Amino acid sequence: MTETLENRTAPGKRQRREGFWPTLIARFLKHKLAVLGLVVLILLGLLAIFAPLLAPYTFDGQDASIIGQPQPPSAAHWMGTDQLGRDAFTRVLYGARISLMVGLFSALLATFLGTLVGALSGYYRGWTDTVLMRITDVVLCIPLLPLIILLSGILRPSVALLIAIVGSLSWMGTARLVRSQFLSLREREFVEASRALGGGDNRVMFRHILPNALGPIIVSTTLSVGGTIMLESALSFLGLGVQPPTPTWGNLLNYASQWLTAAPWLAVFPGLMILITVLAVNFLGDGLRDAFDPRN
């Protein structure tokens, strides 16, 4: 009888010892494509960070002997060269630094703004909710890409300014998501208990409700990284993003569009990098969504 009781209680004890995060990690690791996406993103991040050490040339270095005509991939230039004699592999590596930086930090800025607006709206409700959500609706009514194109055309932004523009105009979806989470969680027993113990609004919002809403927020942030990378690439392709000679995947595609027939490799490699990165981000977001889903 004693053994039976021990056998019955042991799994429960093991389950309690596992905790939330080990269970979450175990769920995530079951999603093979998500794990692959995470590995790919880590590798791309390392390549971007250590680009000055890995690249065989400087991003604006020119080989005077081949100026005038793009050269195909070779042992000396793995991805070929452009018409100015610049190594395409080096420029793709350096382009990863800008594209990934804009994508990541724009998504983080949008998440911060959206979380703040959504938390205030969902927690206080009433006129605060009405005002903030009407502002959100107004911004949502404005086409995002034409507005960013207009601002970029006027300001000719640096990397930091481009991050600020994209991030400050991409927070609305996160705001609505966080608002719905706060509307649901503010009525839970642990929130009432915190208020009964004298917890102020800031403590209740950011110490009790927000940690319980982190799952959807993390998933939303992850998925928005791919969107902001695509947006930055579109702006740079149109010549309204980061300006040459600083390379990004978008302006590399813009330059390569003049040589699609004579030198297609100039477009293939930055295009593949954008495709691989966005796919990896989406796989990662799918895996995180499944891991945070309580039904799993």
PDB file of C-alpha atoms in Angstrom:
ATOM      1  CA  MET A   1       0.000   0.000   0.000  1.00  0.00           C
ATOM      2  CA  THR A   2       2.842   2.334   0.830  1.00  0.00           C
ATOM      3  CA  GLU A   3       4.487   1.676  -2.521  1.00  0.00           C
ATOM      4  CA  THR A   4       1.210   2.362  -4.305  1.00  0.00           C
ATOM      5  CA  LEU A   5       0.830   5.739  -2.607  1.00  0.00           C
ATOM      6  CA  GLU A   6       4.442   6.616  -3.335  1.00  0.00           C
ATOM      7  CA  ASN A   7       3.995   5.651  -6.966  1.00  0.00           C
ATOM      8  CA  ARG A   8       0.884   7.794  -7.157  1.00  0.00           C
ATOM      9  CA  THR A   9       2.449  10.851  -5.590  1.00  0.00           C
ATOM     10  CA  ALA A  10       5.838  10.654  -7.303  1.00  0.00           C
ATOM     11  CA  PRO A  11       4.629  11.797 -10.747  1.00  0.00           C
ATOM     12  CA  GLY A  12       2.868  14.762  -9.158  1.00  0.00           C
ATOM     13  CA  LYS A  13       6.035  15.719  -7.308  1.00  0.00           C
ATOM     14  CA  ARG A  14       8.054  15.422 -10.489  1.00  0.00           C
ATOM     15  CA  GLN A  15       5.510  17.576 -12.302  1.00  0.00           C
ATOM     16  CA  ARG A  16       5.738  20.255  -9.640  1.00  0.00           C
ATOM     17  CA  ARG A  17       9.516  20.178  -9.739  1.00  0.00           C
ATOM     18  CA  GLU A  18       9.551  20.599 -13.497  1.00  0.00           C
ATOM     19  CA  GLY A  19       7.937  24.012 -13.333  1.00  0.00           C
ATOM     20  CA  PHE A  20       6.644  26.240 -16.094  1.00  0.00           C
ATOM     21  CA  TRP A  21       9.834  27.047 -18.025  1.00  0.00           C
ATOM     22  CA  PRO A  22      11.219  23.494 -18.287  1.00  0.00           C
ATOM     23  CA  THR A  23       7.806  22.360 -19.544  1.00  0.00           C
ATOM     24  CA  LEU A  24       7.754  25.239 -22.025  1.00  0.00           C
ATOM     25  CA  ILE A  25      11.232  24.381 -23.300  1.00  0.00           C
ATOM     26  CA  ALA A  26      10.256  20.716 -23.669  1.00  0.00           C
ATOM     27  CA  ARG A  27       7.197  21.694 -25.713  1.00  0.00           C
ATOM     28  CA  PHE A  28       9.284  23.996 -27.881  1.00  0.00           C
ATOM     29  CA  LEU A  29      11.937  21.340 -28.545  1.00  0.00           C
ATOM     30  CA  LYS A  30       9.244  19.025 -29.923  1.00  0.00           C
ATOM     31  CA  HIS A  31       8.668  21.547 -32.733  1.00  0.00           C
ATOM     32  CA  LYS A  32      11.534  20.608 -35.064  1.00  0.00           C
ATOM     33  CA  LEU A  33      11.039  23.437 -37.543  1.00  0.00           C
ATOM     34  CA  ALA A  34      11.018  25.964 -34.689  1.00  0.00           C
ATOM     35  CA  VAL A  35      14.295  24.572 -33.348  1.00  0.00           C
ATOM     36  CA  LEU A  36      15.746  24.737 -36.863  1.00  0.00           C
ATOM     37  CA  GLY A  37      14.545  28.333 -37.184  1.00  0.00           C
ATOM     38  CA  LEU A  38      16.177  29.262 -33.865  1.00  0.00           C
ATOM     39  CA  VAL A  39      19.479  27.665 -34.923  1.00  0.00           C
ATOM     40  CA  VAL A  40      19.399  29.493 -38.272  1.00  0.00           C
ATOM     41  CA  LEU A  41      18.697  32.838 -36.580  1.00  0.00           C
ATOM     42  CA  ILE A  42      21.510  32.308 -34.084  1.00  0.00           C
ATOM     43  CA  LEU A  43      23.909  31.517 -36.937  1.00  0.00           C
ATOM     44  CA  LEU A  44      22.787  34.588 -38.885  1.00  0.00           C
ATOM     45  CA  GLY A  45      23.191  36.728 -35.781  1.00  0.00           C
ATOM     46  CA  LEU A  46      26.723  35.424 -35.215  1.00  0.00           C
ATOM     47  CA  LEU A  47      27.605  36.019 -38.877  1.00  0.00           C
ATOM     48  CA  ALA A  48      26.321  39.591 -38.600  1.00  0.00           C
ATOM     49  CA  ILE A  49      28.124  40.312 -35.335  1.00  0.00           C
ATOM     50  CA  PHE A  50      31.450  38.900 -36.503  1.00  0.00           C
ATOM     51  CA  ALA A  51      31.190  40.125 -40.097  1.00  0.00           C
ATOM     52  CA  PRO A  52      34.376  42.262 -39.837  1.00  0.00           C
ATOM     53  CA  LEU A  53      36.302  39.133 -38.785  1.00  0.00           C
ATOM     54  CA  LEU A  54      34.692  36.724 -41.255  1.00  0.00           C
ATOM     55  CA  ALA A  55      34.506  38.904 -44.359  1.00  0.00           C
ATOM     56  CA  PRO A  56      37.560  38.640 -46.613  1.00  0.00           C
ATOM     57  CA  TYR A  57      37.294  42.309 -47.659  1.00  0.00           C
ATOM     58  CA  THR A  58      35.813  45.588 -46.441  1.00  0.00           C
ATOM     59  CA  PHE A  59      32.240  46.216 -47.578  1.00  0.00           C
ATOM     60  CA  ASP A  60      33.319  49.148 -49.797  1.00  0.00           C
ATOM     61  CA  GLY A  61      36.679  47.737 -50.874  1.00  0.00           C
ATOM     62  CA  GLN A  62      37.195  47.600 -54.646  1.00  0.00           C
ATOM     63  CA  ASP A  63      39.264  45.357 -56.864  1.00  0.00           C
ATOM     64  CA  ALA A  64      40.533  47.763 -59.520  1.00  0.00           C
ATOM     65  CA  SER A  65      41.384  44.947 -61.931  1.00  0.00           C
ATOM     66  CA  ILE A  66      37.733  43.901 -62.429  1.00  0.00           C
ATOM     67  CA  ILE A  67      35.904  47.243 -62.281  1.00  0.00           C
ATOM     68  CA  GLY A  68      33.373  47.699 -65.066  1.00  0.00           C
ATOM     69  CA  GLN A  69      31.637  44.323 -65.218  1.00  0.00           C
ATOM     70  CA  PRO A  70      30.227  42.075 -62.440  1.00  0.00           C
ATOM     71  CA  GLN A  71      32.200  38.874 -62.009  1.00  0.00           C
ATOM     72  CA  PRO A  72      30.537  35.477 -61.349  1.00  0.00           C
ATOM     73  CA  PRO A  73      31.183  33.445 -58.164  1.00  0.00           C
ATOM     74  CA  SER A  74      34.736  32.115 -57.927  1.00  0.00           C
ATOM     75  CA  ALA A  75      37.251  30.891 -55.367  1.00  0.00           C
ATOM     76  CA  ALA A  76      38.345  34.467 -54.677  1.00  0.00           C
ATOM     77  CA  HIS A  77      34.803  35.859 -54.541  1.00  0.00           C
ATOM     78  CA  TRP A  78      32.319  33.218 -53.346  1.00  0.00           C
ATOM     79  CA  MET A  79      29.241  35.216 -54.370  1.00  0.00           C
ATOM     80  CA  GLY A  80      30.826  37.137 -57.228  1.00  0.00           C
ATOM     81  CA  THR A  81      31.412  40.869 -57.429  1.00  0.00           C
ATOM     82  CA  ASP A  82      29.464  43.894 -58.584  1.00  0.00           C
ATOM     83  CA  GLN A  83      30.518  46.240 -61.375  1.00  0.00           C
ATOM     84  CA  LEU A  84      32.579  48.345 -58.957  1.00  0.00           C
ATOM     85  CA  GLY A  85      34.699  45.347 -58.011  1.00  0.00           C
ATOM     86  CA  ARG A  86      33.168  44.952 -54.531  1.00  0.00           C
ATOM     87  CA  ASP A  87      32.902  41.468 -53.064  1.00  0.00           C
ATOM     88  CA  ALA A  88      29.241  40.356 -52.908  1.00  0.00           C
ATOM     89  CA  PHE A  89      29.784  37.903 -50.014  1.00  0.00           C
ATOM     90  CA  THR A  90      31.265  40.655 -47.860  1.00  0.00           C
ATOM     91  CA  ARG A  91      28.409  43.012 -48.667  1.00  0.00           C
ATOM     92  CA  VAL A  92      25.785  40.353 -47.882  1.00  0.00           C
ATOM     93  CA  LEU A  93      27.426  39.755 -44.487  1.00  0.00           C
ATOM     94  CA  TYR A  94      27.517  43.456 -43.674  1.00  0.00           C
ATOM     95  CA  GLY A  95      23.977  43.827 -45.013  1.00  0.00           C
ATOM     96  CA  ALA A  96      22.842  41.256 -42.454  1.00  0.00           C
ATOM     97  CA  ARG A  97      24.004  43.568 -39.661  1.00  0.00           C
ATOM     98  CA  ILE A  98      21.711  46.397 -40.772  1.00  0.00           C
ATOM     99  CA  SER A  99      18.716  44.315 -41.847  1.00  0.00           C
ATOM    100  CA  LEU A 100      18.671  42.182 -38.695  1.00  0.00           C
ATOM    101  CA  MET A 101      19.275  45.205 -36.478  1.00  0.00           C
ATOM    102  CA  VAL A 102      16.396  47.151 -38.022  1.00  0.00           C
ATOM    103  CA  GLY A 103      14.110  44.124 -37.882  1.00  0.00           C
ATOM    104  CA  LEU A 104      14.873  43.247 -34.262  1.00  0.00           C
ATOM    105  CA  PHE A 105      14.943  46.700 -32.687  1.00  0.00           C
ATOM    106  CA  SER A 106      11.933  47.954 -34.632  1.00  0.00           C
ATOM    107  CA  ALA A 107       9.962  44.941 -33.386  1.00  0.00           C
ATOM    108  CA  LEU A 108      11.124  45.537 -29.811  1.00  0.00           C
ATOM    109  CA  LEU A 109      10.150  49.218 -29.988  1.00  0.00           C
ATOM    110  CA  ALA A 110       6.739  48.342 -31.431  1.00  0.00           C
ATOM    111  CA  THR A 111       6.258  45.724 -28.698  1.00  0.00           C
ATOM    112  CA  PHE A 112       7.158  48.199 -25.962  1.00  0.00           C
ATOM    113  CA  LEU A 113       4.759  50.856 -27.259  1.00  0.00           C
ATOM    114  CA  GLY A 114       1.979  48.344 -27.942  1.00  0.00           C
ATOM    115  CA  THR A 115       2.367  46.728 -24.517  1.00  0.00           C
ATOM    116  CA  LEU A 116       2.215  50.091 -22.770  1.00  0.00           C
ATOM    117  CA  VAL A 117      -0.886  51.241 -24.655  1.00  0.00           C
ATOM    118  CA  GLY A 118      -2.623  47.871 -24.345  1.00  0.00           C
ATOM    119  CA  ALA A 119      -1.840  47.546 -20.619  1.00  0.00           C
ATOM    120  CA  LEU A 120      -3.202  50.993 -19.779  1.00  0.00           C
ATOM    121  CA  SER A 121      -6.263  50.460 -21.949  1.00  0.00           C
ATOM    122  CA  GLY A 122      -7.129  46.995 -20.652  1.00  0.00           C
ATOM    123  CA  TYR A 123      -6.425  47.718 -16.996  1.00  0.00           C
ATOM    124  CA  TYR A 124      -8.119  51.086 -16.512  1.00  0.00           C
ATOM    125  CA  ARG A 125     -10.932  50.571 -19.048  1.00  0.00           C
ATOM    126  CA  GLY A 126     -13.526  53.391 -19.181  1.00  0.00           C
ATOM    127  CA  TRP A 127     -12.505  56.613 -20.883  1.00  0.00           C
ATOM    128  CA  THR A 128      -8.826  55.593 -20.914  1.00  0.00           C
ATOM    129  CA  ASP A 129      -9.705  52.513 -22.956  1.00  0.00           C
ATOM    130  CA  THR A 130     -11.952  54.521 -25.273  1.00  0.00           C
ATOM    131  CA  VAL A 131      -9.359  57.215 -26.011  1.00  0.00           C
ATOM    132  CA  LEU A 132      -6.410  54.840 -26.508  1.00  0.00           C
ATOM    133  CA  MET A 133      -8.343  52.410 -28.687  1.00  0.00           C
ATOM    134  CA  ARG A 134      -9.740  55.191 -30.871  1.00  0.00           C
ATOM    135  CA  ILE A 135      -6.181  56.453 -31.395  1.00  0.00           C
ATOM    136  CA  THR A 136      -5.164  52.904 -32.278  1.00  0.00           C
ATOM    137  CA  ASP A 137      -8.040  52.623 -34.748  1.00  0.00           C
ATOM    138  CA  VAL A 138      -7.071  55.916 -36.399  1.00  0.00           C
ATOM    139  CA  VAL A 139      -3.450  54.812 -36.851  1.00  0.00           C
ATOM    140  CA  LEU A 140      -4.640  51.448 -38.183  1.00  0.00           C
ATOM    141  CA  CYS A 141      -6.693  53.238 -40.834  1.00  0.00           C
ATOM    142  CA  ILE A 142      -3.563  54.833 -42.294  1.00  0.00           C
ATOM    143  CA  PRO A 143      -1.798  52.569 -44.850  1.00  0.00           C
ATOM    144  CA  LEU A 144       1.502  51.695 -43.208  1.00  0.00           C
ATOM    145  CA  LEU A 145       3.819  51.304 -46.191  1.00  0.00           C
ATOM    146  CA  PRO A 146       2.833  54.559 -48.001  1.00  0.00           C
ATOM    147  CA  LEU A 147       3.178  56.510 -44.722  1.00  0.00           C
ATOM    148  CA  ILE A 148       6.636  55.088 -44.011  1.00  0.00           C
ATOM    149  CA  ILE A 149       7.654  55.721 -47.633  1.00  0.00           C
ATOM    150  CA  LEU A 150       6.531  59.346 -47.263  1.00  0.00           C
ATOM    151  CA  LEU A 151       8.440  59.857 -44.001  1.00  0.00           C
ATOM    152  CA  SER A 152      11.532  58.107 -45.338  1.00  0.00           C
ATOM    153  CA  GLY A 153      11.455  60.175 -48.519  1.00  0.00           C
ATOM    154  CA  ILE A 154      11.304  63.388 -46.487  1.00  0.00           C
ATOM    155  CA  LEU A 155      13.796  62.477 -43.759  1.00  0.00           C
ATOM    156  CA  ARG A 156      16.230  60.182 -45.619  1.00  0.00           C
ATOM    157  CA  PRO A 157      16.695  58.293 -42.344  1.00  0.00           C
ATOM    158  CA  SER A 158      19.767  56.867 -40.684  1.00  0.00           C
ATOM    159  CA  VAL A 159      19.585  53.375 -39.188  1.00  0.00           C
ATOM    160  CA  ALA A 160      18.448  54.707 -35.796  1.00  0.00           C
ATOM    161  CA  LEU A 161      15.820  56.964 -37.336  1.00  0.00           C
ATOM    162  CA  LEU A 162      14.540  54.159 -39.571  1.00  0.00           C
ATOM    163  CA  ILE A 163      14.139  51.944 -36.489  1.00  0.00           C
ATOM    164  CA  ALA A 164      12.220  54.736 -34.755  1.00  0.00           C
ATOM    165  CA  ILE A 165       9.917  55.298 -37.749  1.00  0.00           C
ATOM    166  CA  VAL A 166       9.110  51.625 -38.337  1.00  0.00           C
ATOM    167  CA  GLY A 167       8.743  50.791 -34.642  1.00  0.00           C
ATOM    168  CA  SER A 168       6.558  53.780 -33.819  1.00  0.00           C
ATOM    169  CA  LEU A 169       4.127  52.911 -36.625  1.00  0.00           C
ATOM    170  CA  SER A 170       3.879  49.140 -36.021  1.00  0.00           C
ATOM    171  CA  TRP A 171       2.588  48.817 -32.434  1.00  0.00           C
ATOM    172  CA  MET A 172      -1.181  48.659 -33.003  1.00  0.00           C
ATOM    173  CA  GLY A 173      -1.572  44.875 -33.300  1.00  0.00           C
ATOM    174  CA  THR A 174       0.397  44.333 -30.102  1.00  0.00           C
ATOM    175  CA  ALA A 175      -1.710  46.965 -28.308  1.00  0.00           C
ATOM    176  CA  ARG A 176      -4.939  45.152 -29.158  1.00  0.00           C
ATOM    177  CA  LEU A 177      -3.474  41.807 -28.141  1.00  0.00           C
ATOM    178  CA  VAL A 178      -2.218  43.097 -24.770  1.00  0.00           C
ATOM    179  CA  ARG A 179      -5.501  44.897 -24.109  1.00  0.00           C
ATOM    180  CA  SER A 180      -7.461  41.663 -24.520  1.00  0.00           C
ATOM    181  CA  GLN A 181      -5.078  39.850 -22.174  1.00  0.00           C
ATOM    182  CA  PHE A 182      -5.357  42.546 -19.509  1.00  0.00           C
ATOM    183  CA  LEU A 183      -9.150  42.664 -19.757  1.00  0.00           C
ATOM    184  CA  SER A 184      -9.222  38.942 -19.032  1.00  0.00           C
ATOM    185  CA  LEU A 185      -6.511  38.764 -16.370  1.00  0.00           C
ATOM    186  CA  ARG A 186      -7.575  41.796 -14.313  1.00  0.00           C
ATOM    187  CA  GLU A 187     -10.622  39.871 -13.062  1.00  0.00           C
ATOM    188  CA  ARG A 188      -8.620  36.866 -11.846  1.00  0.00           C
ATOM    189  CA  GLU A 189      -8.325  35.947  -8.162  1.00  0.00           C
ATOM    190  CA  PHE A 190      -4.601  36.651  -7.853  1.00  0.00           C
ATOM    191  CA  VAL A 191      -5.196  40.246  -8.993  1.00  0.00           C
ATOM    192  CA  GLU A 192      -7.937  40.715  -6.419  1.00  0.00           C
ATOM    193  CA  ALA A 193      -5.632  39.274  -3.766  1.00  0.00           C
ATOM    194  CA  SER A 194      -2.870  41.712  -4.726  1.00  0.00           C
ATOM    195  CA  ARG A 195      -5.271  44.643  -4.466  1.00  0.00           C
ATOM    196  CA  ALA A 196      -6.525  43.393  -1.094  1.00  0.00           C
ATOM    197  CA  LEU A 197      -2.945  43.341   0.189  1.00  0.00           C
ATOM    198  CA  GLY A 198      -2.526  46.997  -0.775  1.00  0.00           C
ATOM    199  CA  GLY A 199      -0.840  46.631  -4.151  1.00  0.00           C
ATOM    200  CA  GLY A 200      -0.958  49.786  -6.253  1.00  0.00           C
ATOM    201  CA  ASP A 201      -1.933  49.947  -9.906  1.00  0.00           C
ATOM    202  CA  ASN A 202       1.642  49.863 -11.182  1.00  0.00           C
ATOM    203  CA  ARG A 203       2.488  46.841  -9.056  1.00  0.00           C
ATOM    204  CA  VAL A 204      -0.644  44.965 -10.097  1.00  0.00           C
ATOM    205  CA  MET A 205      -0.132  45.741 -13.789  1.00  0.00           C
ATOM    206  CA  PHE A 206       3.580  45.095 -14.148  1.00  0.00           C
ATOM    207  CA  ARG A 207       4.320  42.596 -11.364  1.00  0.00           C
ATOM    208  CA  HIS A 208       1.237  40.385 -11.578  1.00  0.00           C
ATOM    209  CA  ILE A 209      -0.752  40.808 -14.809  1.00  0.00           C
ATOM    210  CA  LEU A 210       2.041  41.467 -17.321  1.00  0.00           C
ATOM    211  CA  PRO A 211       4.108  38.330 -16.496  1.00  0.00           C
ATOM    212  CA  ASN A 212       0.992  36.226 -17.106  1.00  0.00           C
ATOM    213  CA  ALA A 213       0.521  37.866 -20.525  1.00  0.00           C
ATOM    214  CA  LEU A 214       4.118  37.416 -21.674  1.00  0.00           C
ATOM    215  CA  GLY A 215       3.437  34.337 -23.802  1.00  0.00           C
ATOM    216  CA  PRO A 216       1.308  36.016 -26.490  1.00  0.00           C
ATOM    217  CA  ILE A 217       3.518  39.118 -26.362  1.00  0.00           C
ATOM    218  CA  ILE A 218       6.696  37.095 -27.026  1.00  0.00           C
ATOM    219  CA  VAL A 219       5.035  35.270 -29.917  1.00  0.00           C
ATOM    220  CA  SER A 220       3.774  38.562 -31.392  1.00  0.00           C
ATOM    221  CA  THR A 221       7.233  40.125 -31.114  1.00  0.00           C
ATOM    222  CA  THR A 222       8.888  37.156 -32.790  1.00  0.00           C
ATOM    223  CA  LEU A 223       6.488  37.167 -35.725  1.00  0.00           C
ATOM    224  CA  SER A 224       6.763  40.936 -36.177  1.00  0.00           C
ATOM    225  CA  VAL A 225      10.544  40.686 -36.668  1.00  0.00           C
ATOM    226  CA  GLY A 226      10.014  39.014 -40.038  1.00  0.00           C
ATOM    227  CA  GLY A 227       7.541  41.707 -41.075  1.00  0.00           C
ATOM    228  CA  THR A 228       9.893  44.547 -40.163  1.00  0.00           C
ATOM    229  CA  ILE A 229      12.785  42.890 -42.039  1.00  0.00           C
ATOM    230  CA  MET A 230      10.565  42.689 -45.126  1.00  0.00           C
ATOM    231  CA  LEU A 231       9.508  46.309 -44.639  1.00  0.00           C
ATOM    232  CA  GLU A 232      13.089  47.528 -44.307  1.00  0.00           C
ATOM    233  CA  SER A 233      14.064  45.542 -47.400  1.00  0.00           C
ATOM    234  CA  ALA A 234      11.188  47.069 -49.359  1.00  0.00           C
ATOM    235  CA  LEU A 235      12.185  50.593 -48.319  1.00  0.00           C
ATOM    236  CA  SER A 236      15.838  50.012 -49.179  1.00  0.00           C
ATOM    237  CA  PHE A 237      14.860  48.429 -52.502  1.00  0.00           C
ATOM    238  CA  LEU A 238      12.936  51.611 -53.313  1.00  0.00           C
ATOM    239  CA  GLY A 239      15.958  53.707 -52.310  1.00  0.00           C
ATOM    240  CA  LEU A 240      14.203  55.174 -49.247  1.00  0.00           C
ATOM    241  CA  GLY A 241      15.860  53.148 -46.505  1.00  0.00           C
ATOM    242  CA  VAL A 242      19.486  53.097 -45.393  1.00  0.00           C
ATOM    243  CA  GLN A 243      21.480  54.867 -48.067  1.00  0.00           C
ATOM    244  CA  PRO A 244      24.506  53.466 -49.955  1.00  0.00           C
ATOM    245  CA  PRO A 245      27.358  52.783 -49.617  1.00  0.00           C
ATOM    246  CA  THR A 246      26.151  51.118 -46.378  1.00  0.00           C
ATOM    247  CA  PRO A 247      24.836  47.740 -47.568  1.00  0.00           C
ATOM    248  CA  THR A 248      21.514  46.212 -46.560  1.00  0.00           C
ATOM    249  CA  TRP A 249      19.811  43.269 -48.184  1.00  0.00           C
ATOM    250  CA  GLY A 250      17.199  45.629 -49.624  1.00  0.00           C
ATOM    251  CA  ASN A 251      19.551  48.078 -51.305  1.00  0.00           C
ATOM    252  CA  LEU A 252      21.667  45.152 -52.573  1.00  0.00           C
ATOM    253  CA  LEU A 253      18.524  43.937 -54.356  1.00  0.00           C
ATOM    254  CA  ASN A 254      17.911  47.451 -55.619  1.00  0.00           C
ATOM    255  CA  TYR A 255      21.398  47.587 -57.110  1.00  0.00           C
ATOM    256  CA  ALA A 256      21.105  44.054 -58.502  1.00  0.00           C
ATOM    257  CA  SER A 257      17.870  44.905 -60.338  1.00  0.00           C
ATOM    258  CA  GLN A 258      19.984  46.667 -62.982  1.00  0.00           C
ATOM    259  CA  TRP A 259      21.910  43.439 -63.661  1.00  0.00           C
ATOM    260  CA  LEU A 260      19.245  40.728 -63.526  1.00  0.00           C
ATOM    261  CA  THR A 261      20.138  39.438 -66.985  1.00  0.00           C
ATOM    262  CA  ALA A 262      23.904  39.885 -66.985  1.00  0.00           C
ATOM    263  CA  ALA A 263      24.629  39.091 -63.330  1.00  0.00           C
ATOM    264  CA  PRO A 264      21.655  37.347 -61.653  1.00  0.00           C
ATOM    265  CA  TRP A 265      23.808  36.151 -58.733  1.00  0.00           C
ATOM    266  CA  LEU A 266      23.811  39.694 -57.354  1.00  0.00           C
ATOM    267  CA  ALA A 267      20.070  39.354 -56.672  1.00  0.00           C
ATOM    268  CA  VAL A 268      19.957  35.650 -55.781  1.00  0.00           C
ATOM    269  CA  PHE A 269      22.085  35.752 -52.637  1.00  0.00           C
ATOM    270  CA  PRO A 270      20.533  38.724 -50.779  1.00  0.00           C
ATOM    271  CA  GLY A 271      17.092  37.481 -51.841  1.00  0.00           C
ATOM    272  CA  LEU A 272      17.861  34.046 -50.375  1.00  0.00           C
ATOM    273  CA  MET A 273      19.038  35.638 -47.127  1.00  0.00           C
ATOM    274  CA  ILE A 274      15.760  37.534 -46.765  1.00  0.00           C
ATOM    275  CA  LEU A 275      13.759  34.396 -47.568  1.00  0.00           C
ATOM    276  CA  ILE A 276      15.692  32.200 -45.125  1.00  0.00           C
ATOM    277  CA  THR A 277      15.507  34.781 -42.336  1.00  0.00           C
ATOM    278  CA  VAL A 278      11.767  35.385 -42.656  1.00  0.00           C
ATOM    279  CA  LEU A 279      11.047  31.649 -42.832  1.00  0.00           C
ATOM    280  CA  ALA A 280      13.204  31.017 -39.751  1.00  0.00           C
ATOM    281  CA  VAL A 281      11.425  33.779 -37.814  1.00  0.00           C
ATOM    282  CA  ASN A 282       8.014  32.418 -38.769  1.00  0.00           C
ATOM    283  CA  PHE A 283       8.990  28.858 -37.801  1.00  0.00           C
ATOM    284  CA  LEU A 284      10.263  30.168 -34.473  1.00  0.00           C
ATOM    285  CA  GLY A 285       7.038  32.107 -33.892  1.00  0.00           C
ATOM    286  CA  ASP A 286       4.933  29.029 -34.675  1.00  0.00           C
ATOM    287  CA  GLY A 287       6.939  26.960 -32.207  1.00  0.00           C
ATOM    288  CA  LEU A 288       6.630  29.559 -29.448  1.00  0.00           C
ATOM    289  CA  ARG A 289       2.891  29.862 -30.065  1.00  0.00           C
ATOM    290  CA  ASP A 290       2.445  26.114 -29.704  1.00  0.00           C
ATOM    291  CA  ALA A 291       4.691  26.004 -26.620  1.00  0.00           C
ATOM    292  CA  PHE A 292       2.746  28.746 -24.845  1.00  0.00           C
ATOM    293  CA  ASP A 293      -0.630  27.247 -25.791  1.00  0.00           C
ATOM    294  CA  PRO A 294      -2.086  25.768 -22.549  1.00  0.00           C
ATOM    295  CA  ARG A 295      -4.051  23.194 -24.575  1.00  0.00           C
ATOM    296  CA  ASN A 296      -0.726  21.516 -25.367  1.00  0.00           C
TER     297      ASN A 296
END
